[in-house]
């Protein structure tokens, strides 16, 4: 027999976060090549939303490349801010890098002010089940209106930990005093220019 070798971690060098590789791959193999469709989806959906309201300030939690914020700014939002994880490569941003706060979304989020519109699209499913309620609380803490979508069961994707039907999220929002309005999906359901998962999942 030969002796086993062990690696001892005394806490000074924590093990690398496996999400970094996963989400860097997501950015490289999905967000970057999908940018043209993301742009069209943002233009169509925000175009509908901006018909009814004209938010002067927009926060996107899990903003990715910042494409939705760039469209919101073009449509008239004067203040746009994003929150994204530490795997973000700022060279690929569509907005100014200093407009994005780097934050692990598994941790509480506080940008320090409220916004006319909060956006979080296809993000919540990447977070642990125990984080779901706290994440929604963080969203509503930052604004009275939230444009929200999250992956449904069997949708699949990078590091999906909590795929749920929309009613799951609607109930959490309701517990925070927010009413779910299904006013966008009927207008985009058959629009092939928009990502199918947004046509399926997006709620206000």
Tab-separated table of N, CA and C in Angstrom, residues 24-182:
chain	number	residue	atom	x	y	z
A	24	UNK	N	-18.624	31.987	-17.628
A	24	UNK	CA	-17.779	32.499	-18.707
A	24	UNK	C	-18.104	31.773	-20.011
A	25	UNK	N	-18.359	30.477	-19.899
A	25	UNK	CA	-18.785	29.720	-21.076
A	25	UNK	C	-20.142	30.211	-21.566
A	26	UNK	N	-21.064	30.482	-20.645
A	26	UNK	CA	-22.375	31.028	-21.019
A	26	UNK	C	-22.229	32.327	-21.791
A	27	UNK	N	-21.383	33.211	-21.288
A	27	UNK	CA	-21.179	34.499	-21.961
A	27	UNK	C	-20.582	34.299	-23.351
A	28	UNK	N	-19.593	33.399	-23.445
A	28	UNK	CA	-18.885	33.225	-24.709
A	28	UNK	C	-19.713	32.469	-25.751
A	29	UNK	N	-20.422	31.422	-25.318
A	29	UNK	CA	-21.094	30.544	-26.276
A	29	UNK	C	-22.570	30.855	-26.458
A	30	UNK	N	-23.129	31.703	-25.595
A	30	UNK	CA	-24.555	32.018	-25.722
A	30	UNK	C	-24.805	33.511	-25.803
A	31	UNK	N	-24.381	34.274	-24.797
A	31	UNK	CA	-24.727	35.696	-24.779
A	31	UNK	C	-24.110	36.457	-25.941
A	32	UNK	N	-22.852	36.206	-26.236
A	32	UNK	CA	-22.210	36.936	-27.338
A	32	UNK	C	-22.810	36.581	-28.697
A	33	UNK	N	-22.906	35.300	-29.075
A	33	UNK	CA	-23.499	34.992	-30.384
A	33	UNK	C	-24.991	35.320	-30.477
A	34	UNK	N	-25.691	35.318	-29.329
A	34	UNK	CA	-27.128	35.611	-29.336
A	34	UNK	C	-27.439	37.101	-29.257
A	35	UNK	N	-26.417	37.945	-29.225
A	35	UNK	CA	-26.635	39.382	-29.034
A	35	UNK	C	-27.617	39.987	-30.045
A	36	UNK	N	-27.576	39.638	-31.339
A	36	UNK	CA	-28.547	40.235	-32.272
A	36	UNK	C	-30.003	39.898	-31.922
A	37	UNK	N	-30.261	38.659	-31.481
A	37	UNK	CA	-31.627	38.281	-31.103
A	37	UNK	C	-32.008	38.943	-29.782
A	38	UNK	N	-31.049	39.042	-28.870
A	38	UNK	CA	-31.306	39.758	-27.616
A	38	UNK	C	-31.692	41.201	-27.902
A	39	UNK	N	-30.987	41.832	-28.825
A	39	UNK	CA	-31.284	43.218	-29.181
A	39	UNK	C	-32.699	43.336	-29.740
A	40	UNK	N	-33.066	42.459	-30.664
A	40	UNK	CA	-34.416	42.515	-31.238
A	40	UNK	C	-35.481	42.256	-30.174
A	41	UNK	N	-35.201	41.300	-29.290
A	41	UNK	CA	-36.159	40.999	-28.221
A	41	UNK	C	-36.338	42.208	-27.305
A	42	UNK	N	-35.240	42.850	-26.947
A	42	UNK	CA	-35.312	44.018	-26.071
A	42	UNK	C	-36.052	45.160	-26.745
A	43	UNK	N	-35.790	45.373	-28.012
A	43	UNK	CA	-36.462	46.467	-28.723
A	43	UNK	C	-37.967	46.238	-28.791
A	44	UNK	N	-38.384	44.997	-29.082
A	44	UNK	CA	-39.818	44.712	-29.204
A	44	UNK	C	-40.511	44.817	-27.842
A	45	UNK	N	-39.931	44.188	-26.825
A	45	UNK	CA	-40.588	44.134	-25.516
A	45	UNK	C	-40.554	45.487	-24.819
A	46	UNK	N	-39.406	46.135	-24.804
A	46	UNK	CA	-39.346	47.461	-24.182
A	46	UNK	C	-40.159	48.470	-24.976
A	47	UNK	N	-40.264	48.269	-26.290
A	47	UNK	CA	-41.114	49.150	-27.089
A	47	UNK	C	-42.553	49.091	-26.616
A	48	UNK	N	-43.047	47.887	-26.311
A	48	UNK	CA	-44.403	47.736	-25.780
A	48	UNK	C	-44.516	48.394	-24.412
A	49	UNK	N	-43.548	48.141	-23.562
A	49	UNK	CA	-43.588	48.676	-22.208
A	49	UNK	C	-43.506	50.198	-22.197
A	50	UNK	N	-42.647	50.743	-23.054
A	50	UNK	CA	-42.453	52.189	-23.079
A	50	UNK	C	-43.640	52.905	-23.719
A	51	UNK	N	-44.536	52.174	-24.385
A	51	UNK	CA	-45.774	52.789	-24.861
A	51	UNK	C	-46.645	53.233	-23.694
A	52	UNK	N	-46.628	52.434	-22.623
A	52	UNK	CA	-47.502	52.691	-21.482
A	52	UNK	C	-46.834	53.542	-20.411
A	53	UNK	N	-45.553	53.303	-20.187
A	53	UNK	CA	-44.828	54.056	-19.159
A	53	UNK	C	-43.486	54.489	-19.731
A	54	UNK	N	-42.977	55.566	-19.213
A	54	UNK	CA	-41.683	56.086	-19.662
A	54	UNK	C	-40.722	56.122	-18.479
A	55	UNK	N	-40.144	54.994	-18.120
A	55	UNK	CA	-39.241	54.987	-16.967
A	55	UNK	C	-38.005	55.848	-17.218
A	56	UNK	N	-37.727	56.694	-16.275
A	56	UNK	CA	-36.529	57.534	-16.377
A	56	UNK	C	-35.297	56.798	-15.867
A	57	UNK	N	-35.514	55.771	-15.040
A	57	UNK	CA	-34.392	55.018	-14.479
A	57	UNK	C	-34.702	53.530	-14.546
A	58	UNK	N	-33.703	52.731	-14.928
A	58	UNK	CA	-33.875	51.287	-15.104
A	58	UNK	C	-32.690	50.568	-14.470
A	59	UNK	N	-32.999	49.539	-13.689
A	59	UNK	CA	-31.987	48.658	-13.105
A	59	UNK	C	-32.195	47.268	-13.679
A	60	UNK	N	-31.141	46.644	-14.201
A	60	UNK	CA	-31.197	45.279	-14.717
A	60	UNK	C	-30.327	44.395	-13.825
A	61	UNK	N	-30.968	43.470	-13.109
A	61	UNK	CA	-30.269	42.579	-12.179
A	61	UNK	C	-29.985	41.268	-12.901
A	62	UNK	N	-28.701	40.993	-13.106
A	62	UNK	CA	-28.279	39.900	-13.974
A	62	UNK	C	-28.273	40.379	-15.408
A	63	UNK	N	-27.604	41.503	-15.626
A	63	UNK	CA	-27.741	42.250	-16.882
A	63	UNK	C	-26.969	41.660	-18.050
A	64	UNK	N	-26.119	40.653	-17.796
A	64	UNK	CA	-25.362	40.090	-18.907
A	64	UNK	C	-24.491	41.139	-19.575
A	65	UNK	N	-24.676	41.312	-20.865
A	65	UNK	CA	-23.877	42.266	-21.637
A	65	UNK	C	-24.430	43.687	-21.573
A	66	UNK	N	-25.573	43.860	-20.917
A	66	UNK	CA	-26.154	45.201	-20.799
A	66	UNK	C	-26.961	45.638	-22.011
A	67	UNK	N	-27.374	44.693	-22.845
A	67	UNK	CA	-28.097	45.043	-24.077
A	67	UNK	C	-29.450	45.662	-23.757
A	68	UNK	N	-30.174	45.091	-22.794
A	68	UNK	CA	-31.481	45.655	-22.441
A	68	UNK	C	-31.334	47.072	-21.902
A	69	UNK	N	-30.290	47.323	-21.159
A	69	UNK	CA	-30.064	48.675	-20.636
A	69	UNK	C	-29.714	49.645	-21.756
A	70	UNK	N	-28.958	49.178	-22.739
A	70	UNK	CA	-28.618	50.055	-23.863
A	70	UNK	C	-29.874	50.444	-24.634
A	71	UNK	N	-30.820	49.509	-24.790
A	71	UNK	CA	-32.078	49.814	-25.477
A	71	UNK	C	-32.928	50.759	-24.634
A	72	UNK	N	-32.998	50.503	-23.325
A	72	UNK	CA	-33.766	51.389	-22.440
A	72	UNK	C	-33.230	52.808	-22.497
A	73	UNK	N	-31.924	52.952	-22.531
A	73	UNK	CA	-31.324	54.287	-22.628
A	73	UNK	C	-31.683	54.942	-23.965
A	74	UNK	N	-31.630	54.167	-25.035
A	74	UNK	CA	-31.988	54.706	-26.350
A	74	UNK	C	-33.450	55.115	-26.407
A	75	UNK	N	-34.295	54.412	-25.654
A	75	UNK	CA	-35.726	54.713	-25.634
A	75	UNK	C	-36.076	55.857	-24.687
A	76	UNK	N	-35.087	56.380	-23.959
A	76	UNK	CA	-35.348	57.557	-23.150
A	76	UNK	C	-35.026	57.465	-21.675
A	77	UNK	N	-34.626	56.301	-21.180
A	77	UNK	CA	-34.245	56.194	-19.774
A	77	UNK	C	-32.946	56.965	-19.547
A	78	UNK	N	-32.966	57.870	-18.609
A	78	UNK	CA	-31.796	58.712	-18.361
A	78	UNK	C	-30.758	58.021	-17.491
A	79	UNK	N	-31.217	57.154	-16.605
A	79	UNK	CA	-30.319	56.457	-15.685
A	79	UNK	C	-30.473	54.961	-15.919
A	80	UNK	N	-29.389	54.279	-16.253
A	80	UNK	CA	-29.412	52.826	-16.411
A	80	UNK	C	-28.272	52.238	-15.581
A	81	UNK	N	-28.620	51.224	-14.818
A	81	UNK	CA	-27.640	50.553	-13.973
A	81	UNK	C	-27.837	49.043	-14.092
A	82	UNK	N	-26.747	48.308	-13.970
A	82	UNK	CA	-26.820	46.862	-14.032
A	82	UNK	C	-26.101	46.216	-12.867
A	83	UNK	N	-26.469	44.960	-12.601
A	83	UNK	CA	-25.766	44.137	-11.628
A	83	UNK	C	-25.441	42.822	-12.329
A	84	UNK	N	-24.195	42.398	-12.245
A	84	UNK	CA	-23.776	41.145	-12.892
A	84	UNK	C	-22.690	40.491	-12.050
A	85	UNK	N	-22.525	39.192	-12.213
A	85	UNK	CA	-21.568	38.433	-11.431
A	85	UNK	C	-20.126	38.717	-11.809
A	86	UNK	N	-19.194	38.201	-11.017
A	86	UNK	CA	-17.772	38.498	-11.219
A	86	UNK	C	-17.169	37.864	-12.463
A	87	UNK	N	-17.943	37.057	-13.184
A	87	UNK	CA	-17.455	36.444	-14.420
A	87	UNK	C	-17.604	37.368	-15.615
A	88	UNK	N	-18.212	38.528	-15.416
A	88	UNK	CA	-18.420	39.468	-16.520
A	88	UNK	C	-17.094	39.952	-17.095
A	89	UNK	N	-16.998	39.945	-18.413
A	89	UNK	CA	-15.877	40.567	-19.108
A	89	UNK	C	-16.344	41.934	-19.591
A	90	UNK	N	-15.904	43.012	-18.947
A	90	UNK	CA	-16.423	44.346	-19.281
A	90	UNK	C	-16.149	44.772	-20.712
A	91	UNK	N	-15.230	44.102	-21.399
A	91	UNK	CA	-14.940	44.474	-22.786
A	91	UNK	C	-16.130	44.228	-23.699
A	92	UNK	N	-17.061	43.357	-23.275
A	92	UNK	CA	-18.194	43.007	-24.119
A	92	UNK	C	-19.468	43.783	-23.781
A	93	UNK	N	-19.378	44.685	-22.809
A	93	UNK	CA	-20.570	45.421	-22.393
A	93	UNK	C	-21.060	46.384	-23.464
A	94	UNK	N	-22.364	46.540	-23.540
A	94	UNK	CA	-23.000	47.504	-24.438
A	94	UNK	C	-23.260	48.832	-23.739
A	95	UNK	N	-22.918	48.922	-22.478
A	95	UNK	CA	-23.051	50.161	-21.709
A	95	UNK	C	-21.718	50.428	-21.029
A	96	UNK	N	-21.617	51.582	-20.398
A	96	UNK	CA	-20.372	51.936	-19.725
A	96	UNK	C	-20.107	50.976	-18.561
A	97	UNK	N	-18.896	50.451	-18.450
A	97	UNK	CA	-18.596	49.499	-17.371
A	97	UNK	C	-18.883	50.048	-15.980
A	98	UNK	N	-18.718	51.362	-15.775
A	98	UNK	CA	-18.960	51.890	-14.436
A	98	UNK	C	-20.446	51.972	-14.103
A	99	UNK	N	-21.314	51.596	-15.049
A	99	UNK	CA	-22.750	51.515	-14.777
A	99	UNK	C	-23.158	50.157	-14.220
A	100	UNK	N	-22.200	49.227	-14.122
A	100	UNK	CA	-22.503	47.867	-13.695
A	100	UNK	C	-21.807	47.567	-12.370
A	101	UNK	N	-22.591	47.127	-11.405
A	101	UNK	CA	-22.064	46.697	-10.117
A	101	UNK	C	-21.792	45.195	-10.180
A	102	UNK	N	-20.594	44.798	-9.782
A	102	UNK	CA	-20.239	43.377	-9.756
A	102	UNK	C	-20.650	42.804	-8.403
A	103	UNK	N	-21.525	41.785	-8.465
A	103	UNK	CA	-22.115	41.253	-7.238
A	103	UNK	C	-22.536	39.806	-7.470
A	104	UNK	N	-22.241	38.952	-6.524
A	104	UNK	CA	-22.740	37.580	-6.544
A	104	UNK	C	-24.224	37.633	-6.207
A	105	UNK	N	-25.092	37.203	-7.126
A	105	UNK	CA	-26.531	37.330	-6.922
A	105	UNK	C	-27.052	36.347	-5.881
A	106	UNK	N	-26.242	35.397	-5.456
A	106	UNK	CA	-26.635	34.544	-4.335
A	106	UNK	C	-26.606	35.315	-3.017
A	107	UNK	N	-25.988	36.493	-3.030
A	107	UNK	CA	-25.903	37.330	-1.843
A	107	UNK	C	-26.897	38.490	-1.952
A	108	UNK	N	-27.291	39.084	-0.825
A	108	UNK	CA	-28.221	40.223	-0.867
A	108	UNK	C	-27.690	41.359	-1.735
A	109	UNK	N	-28.605	42.020	-2.436
A	109	UNK	CA	-28.259	43.081	-3.368
A	109	UNK	C	-28.870	44.383	-2.882
A	110	UNK	N	-28.072	45.432	-2.827
A	110	UNK	CA	-28.586	46.759	-2.504
A	110	UNK	C	-27.780	47.790	-3.281
A	111	UNK	N	-28.402	48.344	-4.314
A	111	UNK	CA	-27.731	49.335	-5.159
A	111	UNK	C	-27.734	50.708	-4.494
A	112	UNK	N	-28.629	50.907	-3.511
A	112	UNK	CA	-28.616	52.155	-2.769
A	112	UNK	C	-29.671	53.149	-3.185
A	113	UNK	N	-30.494	52.809	-4.191
A	113	UNK	CA	-31.571	53.711	-4.607
A	113	UNK	C	-32.645	52.902	-5.312
A	114	UNK	N	-33.792	53.556	-5.560
A	114	UNK	CA	-34.890	52.897	-6.257
A	114	UNK	C	-34.965	53.383	-7.699
A	115	UNK	N	-35.609	52.576	-8.536
A	115	UNK	CA	-35.682	52.822	-9.967
A	115	UNK	C	-37.139	52.752	-10.423
A	116	UNK	N	-37.428	53.421	-11.542
A	116	UNK	CA	-38.776	53.359	-12.103
A	116	UNK	C	-39.101	51.954	-12.602
A	117	UNK	N	-38.088	51.243	-13.102
A	117	UNK	CA	-38.280	49.894	-13.623
A	117	UNK	C	-37.087	49.038	-13.242
A	118	UNK	N	-37.385	47.841	-12.738
A	118	UNK	CA	-36.361	46.835	-12.460
A	118	UNK	C	-36.566	45.696	-13.457
A	119	UNK	N	-35.487	45.222	-14.050
A	119	UNK	CA	-35.523	44.142	-15.028
A	119	UNK	C	-34.691	42.981	-14.495
A	120	UNK	N	-35.229	41.767	-14.607
A	120	UNK	CA	-34.440	40.569	-14.300
A	120	UNK	C	-34.984	39.441	-15.161
A	121	UNK	N	-34.255	39.085	-16.202
A	121	UNK	CA	-34.740	38.155	-17.216
A	121	UNK	C	-33.863	36.905	-17.289
A	122	UNK	N	-34.498	35.760	-17.072
A	122	UNK	CA	-33.822	34.464	-17.168
A	122	UNK	C	-32.585	34.423	-16.268
A	123	UNK	N	-32.785	34.872	-15.033
A	123	UNK	CA	-31.705	34.924	-14.048
A	123	UNK	C	-32.030	34.077	-12.826
A	124	UNK	N	-33.249	34.190	-12.321
A	124	UNK	CA	-33.600	33.591	-11.026
A	124	UNK	C	-33.397	32.081	-10.997
A	125	UNK	N	-33.548	31.428	-12.162
A	125	UNK	CA	-33.386	29.969	-12.188
A	125	UNK	C	-31.944	29.538	-11.940
A	126	UNK	N	-31.000	30.463	-12.071
A	126	UNK	CA	-29.595	30.147	-11.835
A	126	UNK	C	-29.239	30.163	-10.349
A	127	UNK	N	-30.150	30.619	-9.521
A	127	UNK	CA	-29.875	30.761	-8.100
A	127	UNK	C	-30.467	29.592	-7.325
A	128	UNK	N	-29.920	29.349	-6.151
A	128	UNK	CA	-30.383	28.235	-5.335
A	128	UNK	C	-31.830	28.429	-4.917
A	129	UNK	N	-32.505	27.326	-4.629
A	129	UNK	CA	-33.904	27.388	-4.205
A	129	UNK	C	-34.052	28.257	-2.959
A	130	UNK	N	-33.113	28.145	-2.038
A	130	UNK	CA	-33.186	28.927	-0.806
A	130	UNK	C	-33.038	30.424	-1.044
A	131	UNK	N	-32.543	30.804	-2.191
A	131	UNK	CA	-32.318	32.218	-2.495
A	131	UNK	C	-33.535	32.858	-3.170
A	132	UNK	N	-34.514	32.055	-3.626
A	132	UNK	CA	-35.604	32.571	-4.454
A	132	UNK	C	-36.341	33.726	-3.794
A	133	UNK	N	-36.806	33.534	-2.580
A	133	UNK	CA	-37.585	34.579	-1.913
A	133	UNK	C	-36.742	35.827	-1.660
A	134	UNK	N	-35.523	35.644	-1.193
A	134	UNK	CA	-34.656	36.795	-0.942
A	134	UNK	C	-34.331	37.551	-2.214
A	135	UNK	N	-34.183	36.822	-3.329
A	135	UNK	CA	-33.891	37.487	-4.595
A	135	UNK	C	-35.058	38.363	-5.023
A	136	UNK	N	-36.278	37.849	-4.932
A	136	UNK	CA	-37.452	38.653	-5.265
A	136	UNK	C	-37.559	39.852	-4.328
A	137	UNK	N	-37.288	39.646	-3.055
A	137	UNK	CA	-37.298	40.764	-2.112
A	137	UNK	C	-36.308	41.840	-2.538
A	138	UNK	N	-35.133	41.441	-3.009
A	138	UNK	CA	-34.146	42.415	-3.483
A	138	UNK	C	-34.652	43.174	-4.698
A	139	UNK	N	-35.356	42.485	-5.606
A	139	UNK	CA	-35.892	43.160	-6.794
A	139	UNK	C	-36.921	44.210	-6.414
A	140	UNK	N	-37.893	43.835	-5.584
A	140	UNK	CA	-38.963	44.783	-5.254
A	140	UNK	C	-38.444	45.909	-4.361
A	141	UNK	N	-37.360	45.652	-3.651
A	141	UNK	CA	-36.738	46.711	-2.843
A	141	UNK	C	-36.269	47.862	-3.719
A	142	UNK	N	-36.003	47.570	-4.991
A	142	UNK	CA	-35.406	48.580	-5.866
A	142	UNK	C	-36.391	49.260	-6.807
A	143	UNK	N	-37.659	48.862	-6.813
A	143	UNK	CA	-38.584	49.538	-7.714
A	143	UNK	C	-40.011	49.037	-7.588
A	144	UNK	N	-40.957	49.861	-8.040
A	144	UNK	CA	-42.375	49.512	-7.972
A	144	UNK	C	-42.816	48.625	-9.127
A	145	UNK	N	-42.064	48.580	-10.207
A	145	UNK	CA	-42.401	47.751	-11.369
A	145	UNK	C	-41.208	46.867	-11.697
A	146	UNK	N	-41.486	45.582	-11.932
A	146	UNK	CA	-40.428	44.615	-12.214
A	146	UNK	C	-40.796	43.838	-13.473
A	147	UNK	N	-39.942	43.904	-14.480
A	147	UNK	CA	-40.070	43.072	-15.680
A	147	UNK	C	-39.265	41.814	-15.422
A	148	UNK	N	-39.957	40.648	-15.402
A	148	UNK	CA	-39.345	39.442	-14.852
A	148	UNK	C	-39.628	38.234	-15.730
A	149	UNK	N	-38.627	37.386	-15.872
A	149	UNK	CA	-38.845	36.062	-16.446
A	149	UNK	C	-37.833	35.114	-15.840
A	150	UNK	N	-38.210	33.822	-15.794
A	150	UNK	CA	-37.308	32.791	-15.286
A	150	UNK	C	-37.651	31.482	-15.979
A	151	UNK	N	-36.675	30.635	-16.132
A	151	UNK	CA	-36.837	29.393	-16.884
A	151	UNK	C	-37.886	28.483	-16.247
A	152	UNK	N	-38.671	27.848	-17.103
A	152	UNK	CA	-39.689	26.905	-16.664
A	152	UNK	C	-39.078	25.494	-16.575
A	153	UNK	N	-39.774	24.553	-15.915
A	153	UNK	CA	-39.247	23.186	-15.815
A	153	UNK	C	-38.917	22.588	-17.185
A	154	UNK	N	-37.759	21.925	-17.249
A	154	UNK	CA	-37.246	21.239	-18.428
A	154	UNK	C	-36.756	22.193	-19.524
A	155	UNK	N	-36.674	23.488	-19.219
A	155	UNK	CA	-36.164	24.425	-20.222
A	155	UNK	C	-34.687	24.165	-20.492
A	156	UNK	N	-33.937	23.895	-19.439
A	156	UNK	CA	-32.519	23.594	-19.600
A	156	UNK	C	-31.663	24.831	-19.779
A	157	UNK	N	-30.372	24.682	-19.505
A	157	UNK	CA	-29.445	25.793	-19.648
A	157	UNK	C	-28.266	25.643	-18.709
A	158	UNK	N	-27.384	26.639	-18.722
A	158	UNK	CA	-26.199	26.630	-17.877
A	158	UNK	C	-26.602	26.789	-16.406
A	159	UNK	N	-26.280	25.793	-15.588
A	159	UNK	CA	-26.376	25.920	-14.133
A	159	UNK	C	-27.784	26.333	-13.680
A	160	UNK	N	-28.806	25.705	-14.241
A	160	UNK	CA	-30.171	25.977	-13.798
A	160	UNK	C	-30.450	25.160	-12.544
A	161	UNK	N	-30.697	25.855	-11.438
A	161	UNK	CA	-30.907	25.208	-10.152
A	161	UNK	C	-32.362	25.233	-9.702
A	162	UNK	N	-33.164	26.136	-10.267
A	162	UNK	CA	-34.518	26.328	-9.738
A	162	UNK	C	-35.479	26.707	-10.870
A	163	UNK	N	-35.691	25.774	-11.790
A	163	UNK	CA	-36.667	26.004	-12.861
A	163	UNK	C	-38.071	25.812	-12.302
A	164	UNK	N	-38.926	26.833	-12.501
A	164	UNK	CA	-40.270	26.814	-11.922
A	164	UNK	C	-41.268	27.407	-12.916
A	165	UNK	N	-42.537	27.024	-12.767
A	165	UNK	CA	-43.594	27.637	-13.564
A	165	UNK	C	-43.824	29.071	-13.093
A	166	UNK	N	-44.326	29.939	-13.946
A	166	UNK	CA	-44.503	31.353	-13.569
A	166	UNK	C	-45.309	31.567	-12.291
A	167	UNK	N	-46.282	30.700	-11.999
A	167	UNK	CA	-47.101	30.892	-10.810
A	167	UNK	C	-46.259	30.863	-9.538
A	168	UNK	N	-45.174	30.094	-9.559
A	168	UNK	CA	-44.268	30.021	-8.399
A	168	UNK	C	-43.715	31.404	-8.076
A	169	UNK	N	-43.243	32.089	-9.112
A	169	UNK	CA	-42.665	33.419	-8.916
A	169	UNK	C	-43.753	34.444	-8.623
A	170	UNK	N	-44.907	34.312	-9.289
A	170	UNK	CA	-46.011	35.246	-9.049
A	170	UNK	C	-46.430	35.208	-7.584
A	171	UNK	N	-46.455	34.011	-6.991
A	171	UNK	CA	-46.837	33.900	-5.583
A	171	UNK	C	-45.818	34.574	-4.674
A	172	UNK	N	-44.532	34.464	-5.001
A	172	UNK	CA	-43.525	35.140	-4.185
A	172	UNK	C	-43.665	36.654	-4.313
A	173	UNK	N	-43.883	37.136	-5.529
A	173	UNK	CA	-44.109	38.571	-5.697
A	173	UNK	C	-45.365	39.007	-4.941
A	174	UNK	N	-46.417	38.193	-4.988
A	174	UNK	CA	-47.663	38.540	-4.302
A	174	UNK	C	-47.434	38.655	-2.803
A	175	UNK	N	-46.582	37.808	-2.256
A	175	UNK	CA	-46.295	37.883	-0.821
A	175	UNK	C	-45.598	39.184	-0.448
A	176	UNK	N	-45.034	39.857	-1.448
A	176	UNK	CA	-44.377	41.149	-1.238
A	176	UNK	C	-45.301	42.327	-1.590
A	177	UNK	N	-46.573	42.013	-1.881
A	177	UNK	CA	-47.541	43.065	-2.200
A	177	UNK	C	-47.551	43.469	-3.653
A	178	UNK	N	-46.984	42.644	-4.548
A	178	UNK	CA	-46.913	42.968	-5.974
A	178	UNK	C	-47.884	42.084	-6.753
A	179	UNK	N	-48.561	42.682	-7.725
A	179	UNK	CA	-49.523	41.960	-8.549
A	179	UNK	C	-48.878	41.607	-9.877
A	180	UNK	N	-49.071	40.392	-10.333
A	180	UNK	CA	-48.514	39.920	-11.602
A	180	UNK	C	-49.443	40.309	-12.744
A	181	UNK	N	-48.904	40.991	-13.750
A	181	UNK	CA	-49.676	41.422	-14.918
A	181	UNK	C	-49.142	40.694	-16.156
A	182	UNK	N	-49.998	39.897	-16.747
A	182	UNK	CA	-49.614	39.147	-17.951
A	182	UNK	C	-50.071	39.942	-19.178
